[in-house]
mmCIF file of C-alpha atoms and ligand atoms in Angstrom:
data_model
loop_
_atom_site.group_PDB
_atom_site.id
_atom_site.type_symbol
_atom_site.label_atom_id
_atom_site.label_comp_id
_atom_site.label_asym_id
_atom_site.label_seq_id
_atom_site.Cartn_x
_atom_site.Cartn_y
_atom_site.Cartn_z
ATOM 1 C CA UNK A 1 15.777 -123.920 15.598
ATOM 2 C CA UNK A 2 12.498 -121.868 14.913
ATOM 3 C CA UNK A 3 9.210 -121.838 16.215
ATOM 4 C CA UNK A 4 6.533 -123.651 14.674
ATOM 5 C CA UNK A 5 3.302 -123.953 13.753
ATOM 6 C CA UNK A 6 2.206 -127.438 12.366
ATOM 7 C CA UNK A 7 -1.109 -128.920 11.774
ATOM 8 C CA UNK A 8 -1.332 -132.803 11.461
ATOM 9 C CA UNK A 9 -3.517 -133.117 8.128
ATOM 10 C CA UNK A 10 -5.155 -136.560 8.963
ATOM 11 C CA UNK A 11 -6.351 -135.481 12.258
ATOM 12 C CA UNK A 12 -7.623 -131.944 10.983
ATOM 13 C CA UNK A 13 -9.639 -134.336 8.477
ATOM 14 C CA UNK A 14 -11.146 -136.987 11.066
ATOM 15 C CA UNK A 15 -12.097 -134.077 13.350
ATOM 16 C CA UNK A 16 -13.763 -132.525 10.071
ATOM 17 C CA UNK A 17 -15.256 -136.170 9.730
ATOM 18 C CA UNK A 18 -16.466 -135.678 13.407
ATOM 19 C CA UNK A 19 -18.018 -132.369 13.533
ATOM 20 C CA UNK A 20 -20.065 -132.795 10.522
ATOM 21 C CA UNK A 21 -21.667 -136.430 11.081
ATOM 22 C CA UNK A 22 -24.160 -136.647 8.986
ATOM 23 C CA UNK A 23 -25.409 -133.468 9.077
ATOM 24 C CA UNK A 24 -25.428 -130.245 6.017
ATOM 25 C CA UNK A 25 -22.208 -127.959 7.424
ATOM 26 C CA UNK A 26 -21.728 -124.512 5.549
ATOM 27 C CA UNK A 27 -18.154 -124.720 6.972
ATOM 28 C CA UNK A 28 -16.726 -121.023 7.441
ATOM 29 C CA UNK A 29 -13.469 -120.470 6.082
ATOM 30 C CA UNK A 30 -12.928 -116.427 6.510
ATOM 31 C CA UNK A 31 -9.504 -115.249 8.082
ATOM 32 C CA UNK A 32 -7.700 -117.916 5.910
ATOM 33 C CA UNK A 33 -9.550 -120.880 7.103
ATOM 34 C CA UNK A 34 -8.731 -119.064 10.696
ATOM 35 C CA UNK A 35 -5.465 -118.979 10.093
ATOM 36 C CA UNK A 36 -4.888 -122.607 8.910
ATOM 37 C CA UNK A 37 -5.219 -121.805 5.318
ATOM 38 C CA UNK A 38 -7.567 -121.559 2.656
ATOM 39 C CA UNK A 39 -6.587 -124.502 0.363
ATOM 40 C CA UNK A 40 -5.315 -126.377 2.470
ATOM 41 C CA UNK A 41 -8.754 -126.151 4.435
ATOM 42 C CA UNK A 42 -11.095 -126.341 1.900
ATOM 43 C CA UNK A 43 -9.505 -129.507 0.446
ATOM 44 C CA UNK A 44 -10.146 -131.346 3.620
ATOM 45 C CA UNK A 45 -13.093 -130.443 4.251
ATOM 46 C CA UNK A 46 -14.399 -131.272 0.842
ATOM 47 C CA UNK A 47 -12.545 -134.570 1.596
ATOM 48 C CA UNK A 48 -14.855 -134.956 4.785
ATOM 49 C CA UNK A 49 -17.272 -134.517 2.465
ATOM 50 C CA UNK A 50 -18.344 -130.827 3.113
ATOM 51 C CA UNK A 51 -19.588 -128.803 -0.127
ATOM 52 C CA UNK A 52 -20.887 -125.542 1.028
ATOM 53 C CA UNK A 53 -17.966 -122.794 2.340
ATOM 54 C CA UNK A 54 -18.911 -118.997 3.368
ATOM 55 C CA UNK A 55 -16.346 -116.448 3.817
ATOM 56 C CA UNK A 56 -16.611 -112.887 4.794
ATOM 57 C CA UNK A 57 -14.227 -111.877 1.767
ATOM 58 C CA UNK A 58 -14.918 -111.406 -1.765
ATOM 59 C CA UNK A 59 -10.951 -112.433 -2.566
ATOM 60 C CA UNK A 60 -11.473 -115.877 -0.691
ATOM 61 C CA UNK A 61 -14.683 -116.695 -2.240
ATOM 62 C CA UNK A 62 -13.275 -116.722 -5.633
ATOM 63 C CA UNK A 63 -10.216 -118.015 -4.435
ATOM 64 C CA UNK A 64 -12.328 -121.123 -3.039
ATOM 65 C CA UNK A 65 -14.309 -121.240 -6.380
ATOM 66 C CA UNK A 66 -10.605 -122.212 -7.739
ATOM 67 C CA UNK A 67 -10.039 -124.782 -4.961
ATOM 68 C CA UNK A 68 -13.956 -126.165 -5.438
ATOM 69 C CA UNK A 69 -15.454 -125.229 -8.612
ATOM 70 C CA UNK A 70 -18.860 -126.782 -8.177
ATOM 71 C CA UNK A 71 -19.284 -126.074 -3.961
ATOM 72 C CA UNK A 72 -21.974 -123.347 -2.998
ATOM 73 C CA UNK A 73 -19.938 -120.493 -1.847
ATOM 74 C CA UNK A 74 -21.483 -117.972 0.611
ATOM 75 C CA UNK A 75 -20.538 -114.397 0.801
ATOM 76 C CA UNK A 76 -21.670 -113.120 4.329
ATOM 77 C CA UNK A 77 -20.451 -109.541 3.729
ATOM 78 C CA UNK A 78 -22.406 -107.535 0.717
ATOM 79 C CA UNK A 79 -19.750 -106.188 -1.773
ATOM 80 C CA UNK A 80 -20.893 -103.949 -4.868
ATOM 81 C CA UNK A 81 -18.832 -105.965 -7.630
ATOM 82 C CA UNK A 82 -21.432 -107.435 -8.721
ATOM 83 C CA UNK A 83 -19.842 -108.747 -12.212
ATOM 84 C CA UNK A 84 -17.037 -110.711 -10.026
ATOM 85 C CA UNK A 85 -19.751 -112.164 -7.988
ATOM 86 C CA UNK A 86 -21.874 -113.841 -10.500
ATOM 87 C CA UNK A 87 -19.141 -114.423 -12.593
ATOM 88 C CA UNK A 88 -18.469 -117.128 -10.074
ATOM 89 C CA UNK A 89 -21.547 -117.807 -8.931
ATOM 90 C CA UNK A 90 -21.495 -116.645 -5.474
ATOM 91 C CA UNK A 91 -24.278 -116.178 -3.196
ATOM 92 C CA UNK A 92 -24.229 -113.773 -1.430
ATOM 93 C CA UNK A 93 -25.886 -111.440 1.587
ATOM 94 C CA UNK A 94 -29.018 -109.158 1.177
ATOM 95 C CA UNK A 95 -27.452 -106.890 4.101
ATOM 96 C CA UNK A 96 -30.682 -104.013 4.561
ATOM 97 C CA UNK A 97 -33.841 -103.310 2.871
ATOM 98 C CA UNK A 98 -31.852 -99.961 1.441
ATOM 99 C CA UNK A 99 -29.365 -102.095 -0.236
ATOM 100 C CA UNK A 100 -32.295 -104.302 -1.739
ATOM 101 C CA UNK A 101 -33.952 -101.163 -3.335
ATOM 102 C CA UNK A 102 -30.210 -99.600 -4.865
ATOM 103 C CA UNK A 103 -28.862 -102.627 -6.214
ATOM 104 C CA UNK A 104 -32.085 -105.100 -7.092
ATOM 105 C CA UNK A 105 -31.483 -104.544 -10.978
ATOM 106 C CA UNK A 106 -27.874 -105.108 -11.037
ATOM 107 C CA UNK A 107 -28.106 -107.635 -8.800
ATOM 108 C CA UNK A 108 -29.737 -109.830 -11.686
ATOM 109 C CA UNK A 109 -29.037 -113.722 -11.574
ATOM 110 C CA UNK A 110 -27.139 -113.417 -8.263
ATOM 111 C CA UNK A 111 -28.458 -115.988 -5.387
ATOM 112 C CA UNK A 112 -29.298 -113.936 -2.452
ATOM 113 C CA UNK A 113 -29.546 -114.914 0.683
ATOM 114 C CA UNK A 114 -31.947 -112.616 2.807
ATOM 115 C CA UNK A 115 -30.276 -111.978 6.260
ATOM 116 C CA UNK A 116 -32.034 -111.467 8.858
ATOM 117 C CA UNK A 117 -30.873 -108.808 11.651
ATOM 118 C CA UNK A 118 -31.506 -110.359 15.169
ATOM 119 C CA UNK A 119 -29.824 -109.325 18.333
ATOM 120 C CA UNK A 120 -26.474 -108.410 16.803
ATOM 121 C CA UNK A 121 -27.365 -105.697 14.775
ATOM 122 C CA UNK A 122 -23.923 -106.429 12.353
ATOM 123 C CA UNK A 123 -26.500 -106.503 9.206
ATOM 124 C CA UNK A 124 -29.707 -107.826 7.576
ATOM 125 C CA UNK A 125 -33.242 -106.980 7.519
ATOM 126 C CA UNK A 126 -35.235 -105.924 11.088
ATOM 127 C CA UNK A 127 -37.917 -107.739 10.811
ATOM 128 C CA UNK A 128 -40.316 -109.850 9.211
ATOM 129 C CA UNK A 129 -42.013 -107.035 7.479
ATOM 130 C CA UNK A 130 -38.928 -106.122 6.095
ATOM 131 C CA UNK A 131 -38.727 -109.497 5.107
ATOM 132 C CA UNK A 132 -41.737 -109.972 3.097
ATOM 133 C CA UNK A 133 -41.213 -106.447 1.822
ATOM 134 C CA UNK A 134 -38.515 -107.661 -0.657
ATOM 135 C CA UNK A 135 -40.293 -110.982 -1.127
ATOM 136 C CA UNK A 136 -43.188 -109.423 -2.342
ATOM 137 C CA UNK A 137 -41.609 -106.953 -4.613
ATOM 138 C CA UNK A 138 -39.121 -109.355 -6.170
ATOM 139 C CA UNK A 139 -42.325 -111.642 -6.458
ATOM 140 C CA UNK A 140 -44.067 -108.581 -8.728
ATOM 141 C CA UNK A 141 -40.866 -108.105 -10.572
ATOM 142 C CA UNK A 142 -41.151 -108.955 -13.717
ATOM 143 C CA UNK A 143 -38.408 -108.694 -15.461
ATOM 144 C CA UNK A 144 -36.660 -112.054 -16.038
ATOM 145 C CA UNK A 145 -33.089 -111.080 -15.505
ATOM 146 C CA UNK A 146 -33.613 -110.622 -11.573
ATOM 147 C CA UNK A 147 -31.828 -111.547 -8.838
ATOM 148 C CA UNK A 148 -32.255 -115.349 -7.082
ATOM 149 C CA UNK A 149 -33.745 -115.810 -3.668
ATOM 150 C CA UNK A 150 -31.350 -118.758 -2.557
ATOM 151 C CA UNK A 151 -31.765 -118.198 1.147
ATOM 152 C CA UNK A 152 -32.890 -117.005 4.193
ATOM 153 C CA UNK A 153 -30.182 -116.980 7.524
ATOM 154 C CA UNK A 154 -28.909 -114.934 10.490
ATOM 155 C CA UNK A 155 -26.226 -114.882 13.092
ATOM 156 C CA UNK A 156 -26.681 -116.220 16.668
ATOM 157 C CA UNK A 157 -24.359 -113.214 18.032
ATOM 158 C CA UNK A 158 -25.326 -115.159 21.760
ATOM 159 C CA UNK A 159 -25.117 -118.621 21.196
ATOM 160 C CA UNK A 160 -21.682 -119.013 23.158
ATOM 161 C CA UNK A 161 -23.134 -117.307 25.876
ATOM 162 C CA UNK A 162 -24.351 -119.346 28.992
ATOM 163 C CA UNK A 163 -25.639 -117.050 31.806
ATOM 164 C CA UNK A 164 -27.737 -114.541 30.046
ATOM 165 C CA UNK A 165 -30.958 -115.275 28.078
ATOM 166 C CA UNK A 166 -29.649 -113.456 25.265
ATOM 167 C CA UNK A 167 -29.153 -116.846 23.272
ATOM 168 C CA UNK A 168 -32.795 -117.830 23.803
ATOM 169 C CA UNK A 169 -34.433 -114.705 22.645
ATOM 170 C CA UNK A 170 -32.812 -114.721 19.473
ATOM 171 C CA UNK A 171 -33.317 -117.875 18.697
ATOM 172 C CA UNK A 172 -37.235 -117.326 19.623
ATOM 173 C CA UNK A 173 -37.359 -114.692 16.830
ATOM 174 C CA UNK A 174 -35.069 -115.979 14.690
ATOM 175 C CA UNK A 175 -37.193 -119.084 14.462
ATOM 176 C CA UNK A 176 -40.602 -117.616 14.199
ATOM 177 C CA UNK A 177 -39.567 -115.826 11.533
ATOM 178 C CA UNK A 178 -38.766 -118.729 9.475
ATOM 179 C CA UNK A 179 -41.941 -120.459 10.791
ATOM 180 C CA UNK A 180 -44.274 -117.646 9.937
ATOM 181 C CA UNK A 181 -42.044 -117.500 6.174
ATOM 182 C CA UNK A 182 -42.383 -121.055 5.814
ATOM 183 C CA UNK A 183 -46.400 -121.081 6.341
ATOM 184 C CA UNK A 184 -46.973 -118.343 4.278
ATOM 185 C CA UNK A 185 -45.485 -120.410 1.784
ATOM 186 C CA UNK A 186 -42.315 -119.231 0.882
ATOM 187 C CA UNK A 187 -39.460 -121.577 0.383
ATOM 188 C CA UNK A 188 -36.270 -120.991 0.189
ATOM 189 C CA UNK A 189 -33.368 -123.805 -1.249
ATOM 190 C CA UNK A 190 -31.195 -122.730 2.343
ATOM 191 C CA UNK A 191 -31.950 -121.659 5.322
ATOM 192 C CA UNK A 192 -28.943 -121.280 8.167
ATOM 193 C CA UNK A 193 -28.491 -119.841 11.660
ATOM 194 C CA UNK A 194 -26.306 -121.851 13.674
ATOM 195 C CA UNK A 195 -22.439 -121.129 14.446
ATOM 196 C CA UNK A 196 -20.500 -124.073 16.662
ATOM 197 C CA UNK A 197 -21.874 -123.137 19.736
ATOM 198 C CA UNK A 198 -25.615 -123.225 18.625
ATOM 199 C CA UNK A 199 -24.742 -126.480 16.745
ATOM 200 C CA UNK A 200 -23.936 -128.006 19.623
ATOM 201 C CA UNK A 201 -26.797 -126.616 22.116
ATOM 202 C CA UNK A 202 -29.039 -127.544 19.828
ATOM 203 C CA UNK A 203 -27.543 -131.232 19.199
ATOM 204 C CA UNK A 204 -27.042 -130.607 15.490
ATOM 205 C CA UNK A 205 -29.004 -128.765 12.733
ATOM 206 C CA UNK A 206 -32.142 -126.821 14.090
ATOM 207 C CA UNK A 207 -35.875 -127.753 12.054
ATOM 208 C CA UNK A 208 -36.252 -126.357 8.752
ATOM 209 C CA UNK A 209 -32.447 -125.861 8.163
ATOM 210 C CA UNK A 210 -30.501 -126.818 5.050
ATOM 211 C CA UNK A 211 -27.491 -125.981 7.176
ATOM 212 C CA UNK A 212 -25.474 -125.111 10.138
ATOM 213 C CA UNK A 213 -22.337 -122.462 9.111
ATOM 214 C CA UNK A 214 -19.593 -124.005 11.447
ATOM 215 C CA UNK A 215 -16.551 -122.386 12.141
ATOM 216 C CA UNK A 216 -14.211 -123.305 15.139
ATOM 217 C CA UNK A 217 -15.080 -126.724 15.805
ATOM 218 C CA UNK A 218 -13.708 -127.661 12.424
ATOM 219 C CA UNK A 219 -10.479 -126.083 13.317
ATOM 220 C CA UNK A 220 -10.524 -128.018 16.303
ATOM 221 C CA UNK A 221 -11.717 -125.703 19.298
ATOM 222 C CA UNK A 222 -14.724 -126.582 21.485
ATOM 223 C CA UNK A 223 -17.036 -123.462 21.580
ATOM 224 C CA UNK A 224 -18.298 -123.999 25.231
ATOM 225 C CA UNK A 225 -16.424 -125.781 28.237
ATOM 226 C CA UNK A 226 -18.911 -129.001 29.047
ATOM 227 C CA UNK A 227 -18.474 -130.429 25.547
ATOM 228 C CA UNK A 228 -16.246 -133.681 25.500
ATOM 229 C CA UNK A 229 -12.748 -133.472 24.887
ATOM 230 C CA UNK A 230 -13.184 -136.491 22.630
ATOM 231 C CA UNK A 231 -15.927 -134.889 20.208
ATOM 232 C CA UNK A 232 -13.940 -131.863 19.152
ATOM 233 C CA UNK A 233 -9.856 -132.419 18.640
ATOM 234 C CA UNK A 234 -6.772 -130.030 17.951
ATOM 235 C CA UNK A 235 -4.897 -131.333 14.729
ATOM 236 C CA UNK A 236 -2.645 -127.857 15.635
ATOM 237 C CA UNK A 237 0.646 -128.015 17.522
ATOM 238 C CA UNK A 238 2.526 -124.654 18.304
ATOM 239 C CA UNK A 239 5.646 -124.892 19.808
ATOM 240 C CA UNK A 240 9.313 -123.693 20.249
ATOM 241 C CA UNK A 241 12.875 -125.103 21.310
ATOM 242 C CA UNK A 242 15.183 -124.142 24.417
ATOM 243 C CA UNK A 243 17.728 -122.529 23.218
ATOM 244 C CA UNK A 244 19.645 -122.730 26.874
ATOM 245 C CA UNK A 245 19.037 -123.464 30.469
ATOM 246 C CA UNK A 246 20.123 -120.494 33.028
ATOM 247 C CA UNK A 247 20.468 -120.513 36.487
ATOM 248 C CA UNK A 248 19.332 -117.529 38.538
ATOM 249 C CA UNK A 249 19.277 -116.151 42.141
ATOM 250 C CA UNK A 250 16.690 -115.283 44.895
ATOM 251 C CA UNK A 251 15.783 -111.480 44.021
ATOM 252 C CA UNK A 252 16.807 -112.185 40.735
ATOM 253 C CA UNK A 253 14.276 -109.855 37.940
ATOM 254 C CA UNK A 254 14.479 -112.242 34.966
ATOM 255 C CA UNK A 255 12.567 -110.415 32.327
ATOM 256 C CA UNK A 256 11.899 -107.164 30.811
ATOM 257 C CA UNK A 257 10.220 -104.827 33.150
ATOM 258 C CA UNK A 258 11.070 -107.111 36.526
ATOM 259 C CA UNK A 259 8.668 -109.810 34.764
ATOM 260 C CA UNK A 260 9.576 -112.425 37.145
ATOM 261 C CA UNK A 261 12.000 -112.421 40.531
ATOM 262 C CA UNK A 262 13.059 -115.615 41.074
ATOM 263 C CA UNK A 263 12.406 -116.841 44.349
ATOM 264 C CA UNK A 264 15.055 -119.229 45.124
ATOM 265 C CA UNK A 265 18.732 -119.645 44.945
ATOM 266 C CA UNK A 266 19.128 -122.224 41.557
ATOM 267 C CA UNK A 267 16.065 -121.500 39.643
ATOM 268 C CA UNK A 268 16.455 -122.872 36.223
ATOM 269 C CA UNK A 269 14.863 -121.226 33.550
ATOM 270 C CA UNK A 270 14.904 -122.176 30.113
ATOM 271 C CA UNK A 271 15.212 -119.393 27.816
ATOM 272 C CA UNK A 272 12.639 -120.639 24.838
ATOM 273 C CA UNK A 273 12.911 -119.275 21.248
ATOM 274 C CA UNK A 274 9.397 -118.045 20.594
ATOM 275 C CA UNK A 275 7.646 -114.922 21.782
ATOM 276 C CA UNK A 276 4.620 -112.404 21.323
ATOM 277 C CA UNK A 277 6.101 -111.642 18.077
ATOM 278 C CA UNK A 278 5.520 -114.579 16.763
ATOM 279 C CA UNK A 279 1.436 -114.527 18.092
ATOM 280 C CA UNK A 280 1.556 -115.744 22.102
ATOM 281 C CA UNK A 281 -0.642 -113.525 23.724
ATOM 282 C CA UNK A 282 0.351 -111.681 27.176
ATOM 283 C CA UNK A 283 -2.907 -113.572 28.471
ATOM 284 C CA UNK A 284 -1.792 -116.839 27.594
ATOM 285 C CA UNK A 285 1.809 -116.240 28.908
ATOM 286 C CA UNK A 286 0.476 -116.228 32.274
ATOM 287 C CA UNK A 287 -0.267 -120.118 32.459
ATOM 288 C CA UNK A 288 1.950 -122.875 31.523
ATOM 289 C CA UNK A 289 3.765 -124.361 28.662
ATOM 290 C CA UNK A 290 4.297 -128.451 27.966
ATOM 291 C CA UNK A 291 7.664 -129.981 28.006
ATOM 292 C CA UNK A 292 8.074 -133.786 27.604
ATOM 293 C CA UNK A 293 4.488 -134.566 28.612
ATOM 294 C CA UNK A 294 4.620 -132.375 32.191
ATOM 295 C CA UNK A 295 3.534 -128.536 32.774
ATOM 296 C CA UNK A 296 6.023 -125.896 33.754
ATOM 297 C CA UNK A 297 5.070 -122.265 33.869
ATOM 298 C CA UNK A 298 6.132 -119.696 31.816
ATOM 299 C CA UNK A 299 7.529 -116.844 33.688
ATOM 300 C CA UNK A 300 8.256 -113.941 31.325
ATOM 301 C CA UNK A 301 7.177 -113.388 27.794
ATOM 302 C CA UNK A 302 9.501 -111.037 25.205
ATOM 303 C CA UNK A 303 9.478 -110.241 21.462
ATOM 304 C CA UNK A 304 11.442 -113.619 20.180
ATOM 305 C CA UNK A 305 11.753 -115.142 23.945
ATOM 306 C CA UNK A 306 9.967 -116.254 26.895
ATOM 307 C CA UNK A 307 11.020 -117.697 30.658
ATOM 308 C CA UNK A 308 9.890 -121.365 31.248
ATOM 309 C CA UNK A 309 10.822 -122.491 34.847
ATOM 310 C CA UNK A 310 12.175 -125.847 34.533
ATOM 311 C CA UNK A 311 13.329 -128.586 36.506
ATOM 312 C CA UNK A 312 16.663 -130.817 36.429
ATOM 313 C CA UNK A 313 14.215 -133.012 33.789
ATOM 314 C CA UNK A 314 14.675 -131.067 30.956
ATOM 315 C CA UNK A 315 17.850 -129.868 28.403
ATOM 316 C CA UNK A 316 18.780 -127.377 25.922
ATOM 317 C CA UNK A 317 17.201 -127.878 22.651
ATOM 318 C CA UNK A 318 13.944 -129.859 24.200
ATOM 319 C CA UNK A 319 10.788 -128.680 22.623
ATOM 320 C CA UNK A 320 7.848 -126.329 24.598
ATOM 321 C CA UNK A 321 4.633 -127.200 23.435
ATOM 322 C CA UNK A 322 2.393 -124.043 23.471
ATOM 323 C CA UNK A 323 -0.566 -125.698 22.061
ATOM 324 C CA UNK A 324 -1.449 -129.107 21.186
ATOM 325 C CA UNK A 325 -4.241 -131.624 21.955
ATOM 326 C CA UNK A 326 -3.018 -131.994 25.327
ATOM 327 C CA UNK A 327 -2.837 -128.104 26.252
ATOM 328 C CA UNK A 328 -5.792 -126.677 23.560
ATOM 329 C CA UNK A 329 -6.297 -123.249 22.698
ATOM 330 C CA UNK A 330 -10.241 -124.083 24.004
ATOM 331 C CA UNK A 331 -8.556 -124.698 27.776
ATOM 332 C CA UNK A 332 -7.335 -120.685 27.901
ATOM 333 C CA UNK A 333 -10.413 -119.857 26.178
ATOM 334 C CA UNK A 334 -12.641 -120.813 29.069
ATOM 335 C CA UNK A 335 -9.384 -119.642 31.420
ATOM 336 C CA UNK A 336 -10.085 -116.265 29.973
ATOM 337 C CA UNK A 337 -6.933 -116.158 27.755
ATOM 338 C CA UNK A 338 -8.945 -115.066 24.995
ATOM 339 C CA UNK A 339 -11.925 -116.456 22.545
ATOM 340 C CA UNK A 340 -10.457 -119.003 20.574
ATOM 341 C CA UNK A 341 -10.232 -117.564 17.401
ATOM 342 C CA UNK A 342 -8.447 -114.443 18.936
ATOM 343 C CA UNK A 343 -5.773 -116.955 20.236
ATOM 344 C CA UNK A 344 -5.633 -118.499 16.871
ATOM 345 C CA UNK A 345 -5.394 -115.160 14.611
ATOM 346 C CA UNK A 346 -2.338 -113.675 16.852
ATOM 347 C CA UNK A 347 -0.188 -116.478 15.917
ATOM 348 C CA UNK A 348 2.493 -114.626 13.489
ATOM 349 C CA UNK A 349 2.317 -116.822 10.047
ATOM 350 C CA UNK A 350 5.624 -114.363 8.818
ATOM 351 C CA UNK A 351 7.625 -115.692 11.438
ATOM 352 C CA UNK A 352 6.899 -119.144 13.068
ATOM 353 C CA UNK A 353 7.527 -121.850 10.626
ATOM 354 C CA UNK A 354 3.988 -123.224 8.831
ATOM 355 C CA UNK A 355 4.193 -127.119 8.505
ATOM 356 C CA UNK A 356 1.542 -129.564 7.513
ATOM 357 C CA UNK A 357 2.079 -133.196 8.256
HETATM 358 C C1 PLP B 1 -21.808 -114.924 10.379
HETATM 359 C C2 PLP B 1 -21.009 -116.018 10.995
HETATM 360 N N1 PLP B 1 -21.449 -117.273 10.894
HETATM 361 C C3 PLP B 1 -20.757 -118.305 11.441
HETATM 362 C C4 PLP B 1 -19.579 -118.091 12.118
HETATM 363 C C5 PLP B 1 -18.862 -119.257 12.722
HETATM 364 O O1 PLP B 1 -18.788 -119.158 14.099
HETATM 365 P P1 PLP B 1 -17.980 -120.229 14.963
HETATM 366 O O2 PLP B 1 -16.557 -120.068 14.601
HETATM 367 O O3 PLP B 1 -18.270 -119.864 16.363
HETATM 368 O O4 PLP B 1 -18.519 -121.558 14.562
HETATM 369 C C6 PLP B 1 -19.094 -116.786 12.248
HETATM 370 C C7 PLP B 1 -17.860 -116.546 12.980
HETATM 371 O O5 PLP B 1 -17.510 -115.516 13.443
HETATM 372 C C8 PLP B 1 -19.830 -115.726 11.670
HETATM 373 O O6 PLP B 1 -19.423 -114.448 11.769
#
């Protein structure tokens, strides 16, 4: 008995099916497909019909130019080998007007996509100016090996963010930029702002966009508590096994570092074969684990272990579902256990057992 980690293929495609609709998704695959794994991301989602990926990793992006040799690949971090990048025709970032001026010659037939900074202040140009700055000079360059303007985008840094205004101010600048861009009469083939979070405030893919760049929807997470259960789902299932049932006394410590006194003579606790080494946060130790469709809490988490008070229900060798559709990594997002991707990235890939159904 092991731990595992198991993600059921059909539904991880349907909910890619769901998420997308009809619209253009520039589905984010960086951190391994967030953990669930590059190919075996990429090829659903291109089976969902999706055909534009950005990572933040120059390895990925060629490794998804393998996987999909004629998707539009988007590098959101600016690397210097420029040879590996056009060799496989990546786009990639224009991160500051500095980088523009070093690197426009040997950035020759590379499609660039001219970032805009906003609220974040990660990378990209600072402002419009800035903006037409390179436009106009790559406009008056004339030689004919040059780079490619292929697109204009930035990062809502604020989007998931509900009770500060944050979200609305960049999203006021963000879109007068394009506006005042647009009537001046440039074009550009892609234009892209919105993570999940902004997709889903703004009811899909904002005016003027080729494309929204979603990330943890498609692995099954909602982004922000009042979205439907039903339009987002989990295809992931982390669990473990009991190993044993033990019964322990009032003033009992169960636990390293008196984790847990039991508070009543007979306490059964199931001692469960899965741990913060293999990726369950501290955080999400504190609320409860599923065992044959019911809720019991977990009292103490260790390296390879953890406590699960139990009732007279359940046996040795039952399984303790950490995470599936019915107890999502979203509901200890918005209980503070975490932001979802955080809960997803601790999970230990070297030790729980990977499985795709
Ligand atoms: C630049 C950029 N775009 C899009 C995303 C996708 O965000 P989400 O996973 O919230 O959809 C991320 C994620 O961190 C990002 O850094």
């Amino acid at each position: 008995m092991t731990a595992i980690w198991s993600v059921d293929t059909e539904e991880f495609y349907k909910n890619a099916v769901n998420v997308s609709q009809d619209n253009s998704i520039m589905a984010v695959v960086k951190n391994n497909a967030y953990h669930y794994g590059l190919e075996f991301a990429v090829t659903q989602f291109l089976r969902a019909g999706i055909q534009t990926f950005s990572t933040t990793s120059l390895k990925e992006a060629v490794r998804v130019r393998e996987i999909a040799p004629k998707a539009t690949i988007f590098l959101m971090n600016a690397v210097y080998d420029f040879d590996i990048v056009r060799d496989n025709y990546i786009h990639m970032t224009l991160p500051s007007l500095d980088f523009y001026y070093e690197h426009y010659e040997a950035l020759y037939d590379i499609h660039i996509h001219l970032e805009f900074e906003n609220l974040l202040h990660r990378s990209g140009l600072k402002s419009v100016d800035e903006i037409r700055q390179v436009l106009l000079h790559h406009r008056r360059n004339e030689n004919p090996n040059k780079m490619i303007i292929a697109g204009l985008w930035t990062h809502f840094g604020y989007a998931d963010e509900f009770d500060v205004p944050d979200y609305q101010i960049e999203r006021t600048a963000w879109l007068e930029i394009v506006n005042t861009l647009l009537d001046e009469g440039y074009q550009f083939p892609m234009i892209h702002a919105q993570n999940s979070a902004s997709y889903y405030r703004e009811d899909g893919v904002l005016p003027n966009h080729t494309h929204a760049r979603i990330g943890i929807a498609l692995y099954g997470s909602r982004p922000y508590s009042t979205i439907d259960h039903s339009m987002i789902k989990q295809a992931l299932t982390v669990k473990g096994n009991i190993i044993q049932i033990r019964e322990v006394n009032e003033g009992d410590y169960c636990g390293y570092s008196f984790a847990f006194e039991a508070k009543h003579n007979h306490t059964k606790l199931a001692v469960v074969d899965v741990g913060y080494g293999d990726g369950i946060l501290k955080s999400r130790a504190q609320f409860e684990a599923l065992i044959h469709g019911k809720r019991y809490p977990i009292r103490a988490l260790m390296m390879s272990h953890m406590f699960v008070e139990v009732d007279e229900q359940v046996h040795a060798q039952d399984e303790v579902i950490l995470y599936n559709d019915d107890i999502r990594v979203d509901e200890f997002t918005f209980k503070g256990v975490g932001a979802n991707s955080e809960q997803l990235s601790a999970m230990n890939h070297d030790s729980l057992i990977k499985e795709y159904r």
